[in-house]
Each structure stands twice: as C-alpha cells, then as structure tokens.
Short mmCIF file of C-alpha atoms and ligand atoms in Angstrom, two decimals:
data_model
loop_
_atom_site.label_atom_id
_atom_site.label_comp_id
_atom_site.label_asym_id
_atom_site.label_seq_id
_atom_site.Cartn_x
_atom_site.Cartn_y
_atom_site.Cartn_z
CA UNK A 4 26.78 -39.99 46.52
CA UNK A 5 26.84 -36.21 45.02
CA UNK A 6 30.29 -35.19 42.88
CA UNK A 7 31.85 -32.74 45.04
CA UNK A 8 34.73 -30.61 44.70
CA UNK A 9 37.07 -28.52 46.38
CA UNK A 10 37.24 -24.73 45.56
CA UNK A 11 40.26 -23.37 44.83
CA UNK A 12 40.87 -21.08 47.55
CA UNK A 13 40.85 -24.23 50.11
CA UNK A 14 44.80 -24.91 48.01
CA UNK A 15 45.84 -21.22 48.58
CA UNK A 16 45.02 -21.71 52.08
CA UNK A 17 47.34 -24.66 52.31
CA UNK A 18 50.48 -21.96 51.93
CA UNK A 19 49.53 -20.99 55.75
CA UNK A 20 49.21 -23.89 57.43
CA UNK A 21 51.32 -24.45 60.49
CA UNK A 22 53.87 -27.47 60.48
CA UNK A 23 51.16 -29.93 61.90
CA UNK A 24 49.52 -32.27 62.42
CA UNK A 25 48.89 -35.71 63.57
CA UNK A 26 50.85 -37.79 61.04
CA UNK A 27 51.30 -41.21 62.67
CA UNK A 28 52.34 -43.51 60.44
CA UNK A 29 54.16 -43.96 57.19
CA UNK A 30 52.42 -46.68 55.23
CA UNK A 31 49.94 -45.25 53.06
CA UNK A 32 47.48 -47.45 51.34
CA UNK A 33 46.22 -46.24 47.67
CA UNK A 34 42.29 -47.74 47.02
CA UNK A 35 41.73 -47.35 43.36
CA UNK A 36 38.34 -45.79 43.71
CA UNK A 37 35.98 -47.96 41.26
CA UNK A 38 39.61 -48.95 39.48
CA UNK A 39 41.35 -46.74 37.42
CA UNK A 40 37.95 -44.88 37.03
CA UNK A 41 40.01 -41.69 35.60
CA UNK A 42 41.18 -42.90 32.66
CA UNK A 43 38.21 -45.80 32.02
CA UNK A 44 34.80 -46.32 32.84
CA UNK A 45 33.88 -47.15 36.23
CA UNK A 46 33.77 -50.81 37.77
CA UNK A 47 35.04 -52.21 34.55
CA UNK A 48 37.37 -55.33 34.19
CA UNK A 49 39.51 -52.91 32.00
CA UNK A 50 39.67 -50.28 34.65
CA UNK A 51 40.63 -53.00 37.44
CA UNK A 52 43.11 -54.19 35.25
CA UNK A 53 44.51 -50.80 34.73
CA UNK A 54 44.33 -49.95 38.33
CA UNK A 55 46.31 -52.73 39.19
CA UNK A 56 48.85 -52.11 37.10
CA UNK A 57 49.46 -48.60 38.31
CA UNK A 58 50.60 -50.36 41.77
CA UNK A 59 47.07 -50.08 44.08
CA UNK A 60 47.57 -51.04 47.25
CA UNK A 61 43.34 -52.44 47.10
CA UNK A 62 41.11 -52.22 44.39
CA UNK A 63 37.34 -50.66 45.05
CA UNK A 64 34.22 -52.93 44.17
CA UNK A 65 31.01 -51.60 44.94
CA UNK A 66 28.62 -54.63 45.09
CA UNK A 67 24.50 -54.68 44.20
CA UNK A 68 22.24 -57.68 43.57
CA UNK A 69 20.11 -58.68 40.62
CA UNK A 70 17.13 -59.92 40.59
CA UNK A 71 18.27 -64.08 40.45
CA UNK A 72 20.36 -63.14 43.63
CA UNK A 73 23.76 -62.71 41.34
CA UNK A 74 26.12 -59.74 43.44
CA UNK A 75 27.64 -57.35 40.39
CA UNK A 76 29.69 -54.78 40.63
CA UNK A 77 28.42 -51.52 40.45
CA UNK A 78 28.02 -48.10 42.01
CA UNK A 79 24.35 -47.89 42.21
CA UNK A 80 21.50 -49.92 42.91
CA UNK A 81 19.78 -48.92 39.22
CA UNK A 82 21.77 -48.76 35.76
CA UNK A 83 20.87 -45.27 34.76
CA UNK A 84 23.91 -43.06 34.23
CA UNK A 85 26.90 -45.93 33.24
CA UNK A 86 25.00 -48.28 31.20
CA UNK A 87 22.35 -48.72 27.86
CA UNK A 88 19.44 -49.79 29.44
CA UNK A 89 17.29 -46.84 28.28
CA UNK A 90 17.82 -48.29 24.56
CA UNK A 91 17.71 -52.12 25.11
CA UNK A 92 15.27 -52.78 27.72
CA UNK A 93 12.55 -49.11 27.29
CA UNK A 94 9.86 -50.71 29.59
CA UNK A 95 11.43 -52.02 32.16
CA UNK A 96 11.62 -48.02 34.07
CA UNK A 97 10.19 -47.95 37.54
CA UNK A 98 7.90 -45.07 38.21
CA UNK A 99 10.28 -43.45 39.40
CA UNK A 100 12.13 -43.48 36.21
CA UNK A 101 14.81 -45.63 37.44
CA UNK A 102 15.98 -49.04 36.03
CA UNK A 103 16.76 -51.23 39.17
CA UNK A 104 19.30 -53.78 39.29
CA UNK A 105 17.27 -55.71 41.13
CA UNK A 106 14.68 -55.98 38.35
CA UNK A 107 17.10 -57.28 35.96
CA UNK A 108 18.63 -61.12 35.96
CA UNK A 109 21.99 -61.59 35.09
CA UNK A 110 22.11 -62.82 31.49
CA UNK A 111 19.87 -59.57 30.67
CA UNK A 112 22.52 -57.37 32.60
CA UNK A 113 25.32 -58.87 30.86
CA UNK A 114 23.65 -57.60 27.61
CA UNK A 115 24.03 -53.97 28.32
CA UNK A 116 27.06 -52.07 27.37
CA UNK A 117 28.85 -49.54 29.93
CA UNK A 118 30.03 -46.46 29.19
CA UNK A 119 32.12 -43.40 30.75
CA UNK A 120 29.32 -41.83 33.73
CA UNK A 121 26.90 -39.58 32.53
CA UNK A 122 23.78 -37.29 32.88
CA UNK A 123 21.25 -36.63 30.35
CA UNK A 124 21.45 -33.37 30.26
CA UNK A 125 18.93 -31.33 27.57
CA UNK A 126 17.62 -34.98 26.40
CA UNK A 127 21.30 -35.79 25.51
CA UNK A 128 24.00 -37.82 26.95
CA UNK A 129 26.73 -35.84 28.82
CA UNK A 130 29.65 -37.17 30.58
CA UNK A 131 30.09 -35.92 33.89
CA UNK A 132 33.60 -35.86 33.72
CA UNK A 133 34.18 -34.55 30.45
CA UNK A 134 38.01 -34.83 30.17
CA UNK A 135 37.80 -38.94 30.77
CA UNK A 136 37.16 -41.62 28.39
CA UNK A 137 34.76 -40.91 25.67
CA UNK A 138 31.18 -41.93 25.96
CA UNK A 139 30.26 -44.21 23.53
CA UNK A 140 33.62 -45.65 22.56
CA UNK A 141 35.27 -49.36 22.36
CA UNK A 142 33.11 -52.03 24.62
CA UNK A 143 32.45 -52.32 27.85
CA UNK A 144 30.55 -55.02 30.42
CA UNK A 145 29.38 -55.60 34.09
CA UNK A 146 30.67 -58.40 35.59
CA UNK A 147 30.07 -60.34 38.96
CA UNK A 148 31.87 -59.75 42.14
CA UNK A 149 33.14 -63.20 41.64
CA UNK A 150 34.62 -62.25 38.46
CA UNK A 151 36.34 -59.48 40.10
CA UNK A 152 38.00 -61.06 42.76
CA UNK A 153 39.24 -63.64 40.38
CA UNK A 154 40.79 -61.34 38.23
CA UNK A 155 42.56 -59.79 41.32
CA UNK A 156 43.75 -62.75 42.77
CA UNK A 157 44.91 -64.44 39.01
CA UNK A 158 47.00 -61.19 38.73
CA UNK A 159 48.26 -61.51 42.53
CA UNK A 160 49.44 -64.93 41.19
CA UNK A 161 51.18 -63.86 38.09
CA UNK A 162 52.39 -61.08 39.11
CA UNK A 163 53.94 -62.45 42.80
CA UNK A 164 51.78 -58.77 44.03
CA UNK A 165 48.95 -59.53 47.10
CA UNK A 166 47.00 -56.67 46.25
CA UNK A 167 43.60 -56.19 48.52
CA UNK A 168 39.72 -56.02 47.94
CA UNK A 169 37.70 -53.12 49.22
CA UNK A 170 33.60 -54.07 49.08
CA UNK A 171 31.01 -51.93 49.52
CA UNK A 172 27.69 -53.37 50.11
CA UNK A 173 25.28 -50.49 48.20
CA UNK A 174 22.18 -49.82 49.97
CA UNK A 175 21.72 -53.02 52.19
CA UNK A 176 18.37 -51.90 53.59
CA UNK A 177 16.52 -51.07 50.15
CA UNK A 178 17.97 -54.93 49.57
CA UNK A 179 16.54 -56.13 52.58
CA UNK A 180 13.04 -54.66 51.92
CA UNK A 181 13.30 -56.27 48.35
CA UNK A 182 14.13 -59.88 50.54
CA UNK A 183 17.80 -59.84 49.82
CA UNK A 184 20.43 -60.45 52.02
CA UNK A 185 23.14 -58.33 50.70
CA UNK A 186 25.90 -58.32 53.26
CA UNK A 187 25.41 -62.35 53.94
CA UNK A 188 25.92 -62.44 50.41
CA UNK A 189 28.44 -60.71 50.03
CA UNK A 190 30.41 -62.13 52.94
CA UNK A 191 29.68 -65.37 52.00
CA UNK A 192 31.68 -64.93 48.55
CA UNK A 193 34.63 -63.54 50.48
CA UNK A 194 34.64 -66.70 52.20
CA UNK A 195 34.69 -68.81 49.31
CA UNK A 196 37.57 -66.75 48.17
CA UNK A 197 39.70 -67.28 51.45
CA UNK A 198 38.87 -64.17 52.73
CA UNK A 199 38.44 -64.69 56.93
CA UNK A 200 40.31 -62.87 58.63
CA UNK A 201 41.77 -59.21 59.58
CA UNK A 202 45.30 -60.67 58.25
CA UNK A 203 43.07 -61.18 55.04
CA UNK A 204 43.88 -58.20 52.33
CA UNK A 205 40.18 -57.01 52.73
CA UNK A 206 37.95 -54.29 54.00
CA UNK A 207 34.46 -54.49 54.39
CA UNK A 208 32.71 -51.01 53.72
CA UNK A 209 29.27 -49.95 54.44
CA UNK A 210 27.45 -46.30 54.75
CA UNK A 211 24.79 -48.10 56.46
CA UNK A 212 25.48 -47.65 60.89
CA UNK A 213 23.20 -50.12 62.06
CA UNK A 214 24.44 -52.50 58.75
CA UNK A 215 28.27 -52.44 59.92
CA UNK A 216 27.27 -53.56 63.34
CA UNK A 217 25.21 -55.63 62.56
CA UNK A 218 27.88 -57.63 60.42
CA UNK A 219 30.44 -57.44 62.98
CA UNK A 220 27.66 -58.91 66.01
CA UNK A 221 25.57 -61.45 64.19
CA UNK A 222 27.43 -62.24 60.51
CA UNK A 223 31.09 -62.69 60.95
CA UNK A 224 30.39 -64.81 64.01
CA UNK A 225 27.80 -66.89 62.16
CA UNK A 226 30.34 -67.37 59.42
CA UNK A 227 33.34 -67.67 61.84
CA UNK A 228 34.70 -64.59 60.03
CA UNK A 229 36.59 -61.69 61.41
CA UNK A 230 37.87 -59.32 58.24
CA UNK A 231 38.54 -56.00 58.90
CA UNK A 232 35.43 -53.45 58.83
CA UNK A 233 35.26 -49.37 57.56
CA UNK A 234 32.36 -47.26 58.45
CA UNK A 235 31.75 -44.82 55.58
CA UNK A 236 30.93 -41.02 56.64
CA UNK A 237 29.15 -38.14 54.44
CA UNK A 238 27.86 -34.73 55.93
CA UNK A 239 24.62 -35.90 57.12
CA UNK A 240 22.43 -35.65 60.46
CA UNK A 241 22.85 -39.46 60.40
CA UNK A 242 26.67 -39.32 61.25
CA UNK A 243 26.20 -36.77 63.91
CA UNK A 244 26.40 -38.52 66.89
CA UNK A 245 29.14 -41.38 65.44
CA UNK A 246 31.55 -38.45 64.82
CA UNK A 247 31.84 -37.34 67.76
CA UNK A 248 34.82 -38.31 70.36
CA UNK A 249 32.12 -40.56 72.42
CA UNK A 250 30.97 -42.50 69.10
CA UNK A 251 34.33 -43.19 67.69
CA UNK A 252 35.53 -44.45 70.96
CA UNK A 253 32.30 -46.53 70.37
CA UNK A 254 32.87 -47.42 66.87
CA UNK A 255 36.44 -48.45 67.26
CA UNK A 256 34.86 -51.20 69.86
CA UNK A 257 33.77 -53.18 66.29
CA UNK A 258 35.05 -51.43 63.37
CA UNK A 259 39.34 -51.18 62.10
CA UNK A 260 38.26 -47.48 60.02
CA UNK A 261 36.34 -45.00 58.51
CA UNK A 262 36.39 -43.68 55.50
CA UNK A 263 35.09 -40.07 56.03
CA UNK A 264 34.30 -37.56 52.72
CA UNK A 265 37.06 -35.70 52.69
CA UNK A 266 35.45 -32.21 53.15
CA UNK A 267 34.41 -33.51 56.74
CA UNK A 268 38.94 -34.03 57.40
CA UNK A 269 39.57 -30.61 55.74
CA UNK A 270 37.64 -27.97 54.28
CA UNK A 271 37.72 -24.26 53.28
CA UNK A 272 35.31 -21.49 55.06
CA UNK A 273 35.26 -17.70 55.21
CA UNK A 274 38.40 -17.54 57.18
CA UNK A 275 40.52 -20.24 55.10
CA UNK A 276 41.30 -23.59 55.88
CA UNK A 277 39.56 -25.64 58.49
CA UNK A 278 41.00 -28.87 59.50
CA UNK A 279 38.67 -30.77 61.77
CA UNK A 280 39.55 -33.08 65.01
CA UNK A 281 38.08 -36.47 63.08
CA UNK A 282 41.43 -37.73 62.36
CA UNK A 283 42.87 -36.88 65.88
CA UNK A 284 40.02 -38.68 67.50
CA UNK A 285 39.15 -41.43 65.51
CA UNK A 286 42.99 -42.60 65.18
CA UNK A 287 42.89 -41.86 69.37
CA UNK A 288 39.93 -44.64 68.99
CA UNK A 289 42.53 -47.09 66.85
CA UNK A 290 40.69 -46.52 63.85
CA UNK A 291 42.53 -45.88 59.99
CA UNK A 292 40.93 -42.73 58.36
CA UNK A 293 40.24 -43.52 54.48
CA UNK A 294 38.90 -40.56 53.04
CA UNK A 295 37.13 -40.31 49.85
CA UNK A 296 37.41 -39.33 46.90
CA UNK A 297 40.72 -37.84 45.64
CA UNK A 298 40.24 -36.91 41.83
CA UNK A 299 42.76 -34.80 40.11
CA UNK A 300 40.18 -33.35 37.62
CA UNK A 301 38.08 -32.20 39.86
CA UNK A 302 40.57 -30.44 42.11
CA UNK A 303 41.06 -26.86 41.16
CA UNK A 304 44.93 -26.36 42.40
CA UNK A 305 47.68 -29.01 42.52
CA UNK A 306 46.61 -32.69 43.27
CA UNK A 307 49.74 -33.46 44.83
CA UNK A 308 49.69 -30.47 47.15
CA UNK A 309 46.25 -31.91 48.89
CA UNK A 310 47.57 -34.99 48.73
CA UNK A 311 50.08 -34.10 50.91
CA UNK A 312 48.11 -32.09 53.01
CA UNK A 313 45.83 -35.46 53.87
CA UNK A 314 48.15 -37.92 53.64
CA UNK A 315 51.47 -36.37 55.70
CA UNK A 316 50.42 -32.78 57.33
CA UNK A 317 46.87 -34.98 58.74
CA UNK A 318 47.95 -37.81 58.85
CA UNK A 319 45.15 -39.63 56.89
CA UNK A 320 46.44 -43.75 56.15
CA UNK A 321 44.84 -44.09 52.84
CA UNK A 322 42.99 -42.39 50.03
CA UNK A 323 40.12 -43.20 47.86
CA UNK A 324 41.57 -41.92 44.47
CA UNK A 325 40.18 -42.13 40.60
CA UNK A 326 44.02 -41.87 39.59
CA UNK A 327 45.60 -44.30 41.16
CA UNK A 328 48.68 -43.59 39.44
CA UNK A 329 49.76 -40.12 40.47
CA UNK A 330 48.85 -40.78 43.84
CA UNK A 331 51.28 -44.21 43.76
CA UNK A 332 53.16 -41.50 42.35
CA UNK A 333 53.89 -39.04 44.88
CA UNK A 334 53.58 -41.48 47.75
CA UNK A 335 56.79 -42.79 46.26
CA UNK A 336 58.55 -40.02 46.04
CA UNK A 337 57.42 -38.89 49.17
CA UNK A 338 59.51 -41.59 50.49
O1 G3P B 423 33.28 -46.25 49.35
C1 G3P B 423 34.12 -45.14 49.41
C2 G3P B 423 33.66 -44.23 48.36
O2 G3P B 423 33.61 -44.99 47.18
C3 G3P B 423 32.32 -43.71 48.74
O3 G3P B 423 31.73 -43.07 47.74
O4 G3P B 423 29.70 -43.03 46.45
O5 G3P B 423 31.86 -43.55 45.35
O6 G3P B 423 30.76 -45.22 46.79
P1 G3P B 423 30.97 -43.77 46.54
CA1 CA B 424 32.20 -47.02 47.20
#
C-alpha cells in the first residue's frame, strides 16, 4: 500500500461542516496499526508491547509465509525496506530485485535485523518517516504469528486486559501460486489459540474479494469456525462494484466490516470537503467501518480534529492508527 496523506486544506474545510452525520454508536475501537509503529519499528515485539500498553483496543499483525511454511509477521511479502537482507544474504534478490519471504526459511529470517521503514533513496538508506525511531539503532527481530499472539494473550493474563488480534493475510493469491495456503494457515493458528468464534476478540482482514469469501464459504465451515471478517478497500477499479449500495448489501451477507482507506470516507476536492455515502451505506448493510491509516505525522493540521471528524461527525467505529496513544487519548476525553 502507497503512504498517503491528507493536504492541509481538507482540516480548514472541517471549520464548515454542518452538524452531521451518521454517528451511531459510541464504542470506538483503537487498532494499533502494525503496533505502536510511530514511535518503533513496525511489526516488532517492542512495538506490540508498546502498543499495548498505550490501551489498544486490538493490535495489527500482518501475516506472510516463509519458505518452510512458518507465518511471520510482516507488512510485505519481500524484506526490502524494514529489514538487512541486502547486507546478509546479497544473492538471494529475485530479478525483480526483491528479496521474497517466501525464499527465505525461518532460522535465516530470524538472522536479519529490522529497522525503522525505509527507501533507498540516492543509493542510501532513508527513513520514510523521518521524525520516528532512528534507522539503524538498538536491535530489532521478526517473529512468528505464534509469537505474537502469545505475547498478547500472556499480557491479557497479567494484566486482567482481553485485548484483540487483527490479521491480515498479505497477498493470499501470489501465496497460492507459490503452493501455499495462506488463509488455512493462518486460520488454523487462530484455532489453536482459541480463536472460533465472532464472540472471539478477532478480525480477520483481507484486501483480496474473492479471498474473504472464500474463507467465510469453504474455510470457517471446514474448520467449524465463525470469527468475525473485514473486507479491506483502497481506490481501485477492483472495489468498484463492492462499494456500491448493491455490493455492501451483498458483502454484509458474509463479512462483520470494512476497513476502507480513509480518503474513500472523507476527502478534500476543488470545492472543500467531500464526505462520501460509504459509511451511511455500509453501516445500513450492518457492517463496522475501520478506516485506515490515522498517523499524526503525516497529517498536516490537528490529528485530533480528523479524528473527530471520522470517529463522531461520520460516525466511523474504529481507526487504524500508528499512535495508538493520542488516539486512546482523545477517545477518552471525548467521553
Ligand atoms: O490492514 C489495514 C491497513 O493496515 C491496510 O494497510 O498496507 O498498512 O496493510 P496496510
Ligand atoms: Ca494491514
């Protein structure tokens, strides 16, 4: 997925909005997008740990597979751009100068340090976020998705807290044309892990249309499973027709939410703010809206004041945020 930010003039906008909208309920759920991923590097054990400490409601895991069939957690499909694999494994590049997960066995993975995102930018290393945690600094690991979850639920036991999971399965067909079975994998785990049902503190996430329904008709039944299950949006021809009134009502059939990029909820054009009908509709179809992905250095204007616009003049019911704790933040004193 592409960074993308909101211009400023989206914010000044805000200052005319009508009283509005469709708020409809009052529980708001903070996903710590790739944990505390603001203040450490994404999809660490340190950033989960962080994240749930600044009082997420779920913490994010986006899940890949290696090549000996172990699911890590990871944003992409290839280590390029978080992780040393340039340095300590120089001929293992596809042609198309990518280093694939799925190349790569566990114990070699588990040999690369991680590090703050990055581009190379004039043959050089440059953070994309350049106010975050340094690149280069203190050390860093991937784990397993397994890992993860036990780290959730051994804090959910010390703490007395029954904070969530949120899994994304990461490019399920390029899996399945490699011979890997990425959502049965990944479902499987939640299983072990006792999570079943939609009573279960999970969501199930996928960009993938045909994957999601494919999970919901063939795997959870197979598994006698039934966890909750978000269809991810973007601005692409592919999510035409599911955005529509007629293919929410069609979605919310299978699926308990989407979680749309937020620029298709609210966005600024020549003549100011533009708020969209995808909440109205796909909350008239019984689905939760969690939009994606609320950063507050990436925002020019005040993070708090598009919070609120999503959140209580929308009416989204959760947020995808890399600062989990200013969003806890004004959420509580909200109420
Ligand atoms: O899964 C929700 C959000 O994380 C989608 O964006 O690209 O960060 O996975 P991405
Ligand atoms: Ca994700």
């Amino acid at each position: 997925m592409k960074y993308k930010t909101l211009i400023s003039t989206f914010f000044t906008s805000l200052l005319l909005l009508p009283s509005m909208v469709y708020a409809q309920q009052s529980d708001k759920i903070v996903i710590a997008h790739r944990g505390a991923s603001g203040y450490l590097p994404e999809h660490t054990i340190a950033a989960k740990a962080m994240a749930y400490a600044m009082g997420a409601d779920y913490l994010e895991q986006d899940v890949v597979m290696t090549k000996d069939d172990r699911l890590v957690v990871l944003h992409d499909h290839y280590l390029d751009h978080v992780s040393d694999v340039q340095e300590k494994f120089p001929t293992r590049m596809r042609d198309d100068g990518r280093y694939y997960v799925i190349d790569f066995t566990l114990e070699e993975i588990r040999t690369l340090e991680i590090v703050e995102r990055y581009d190379i930018i004039d043959g050089k290393k440059t953070a994309v976020f350049p106010k975050r945690f340094p690149l280069g600094k203190s050390r860093f690991k991937i784990h397993t998705f397994s890992e993860e979850i036990e780290l959730i639920q051994g804090l959910n036991k010390s703490t007395g807290h029954n904070i969530g999971i949120y899994p994304e399965v990461k490019s399920p067909e390029f899996h399945r044309q490699q011979g890997k079975d990425l959502s049965l994998s990944v479902l499987k785990v939640l299983k072990k892990y006792g999570y079943i049902s939609k009573q279960d503190k999970v969501y199930f996430q996928t960009f993938d249309i045909e994957e999601l329904k494919r999970v919901h008709d063939i795997l959870l039944p197979e598994l006698s499973m039934n966890i909750k299950l978000i269809q991810l949006l973007d601005i692409e021809d592919y999510y035409d027709q599911i955005i529509t009134k007629d293919g929410l009502s069609a979605l919310g059939k299978y699926a308990d939410g989407i979680g749309p990029y937020m620029k298709m909820i609210a966005s600024n054009d020549k003549d100011g703010l533009h708020i969209t009908d995808l909440v109205k509709n796909a909350h008239a179809a019984g689905l939760d809206v969690h939009p994606y992905t609320f950063r507050q250095d990436q925002i020019e204007g005040n993070y708090e004041e598009v919070l609120d616009l999503f959140l209580y003049q929308i009416g989204v019911d959760g947020v995808f945020t890399d600062f989990t704790d200013r969003t806890v933040n004004f959420i509580k004193n909200k109420k």
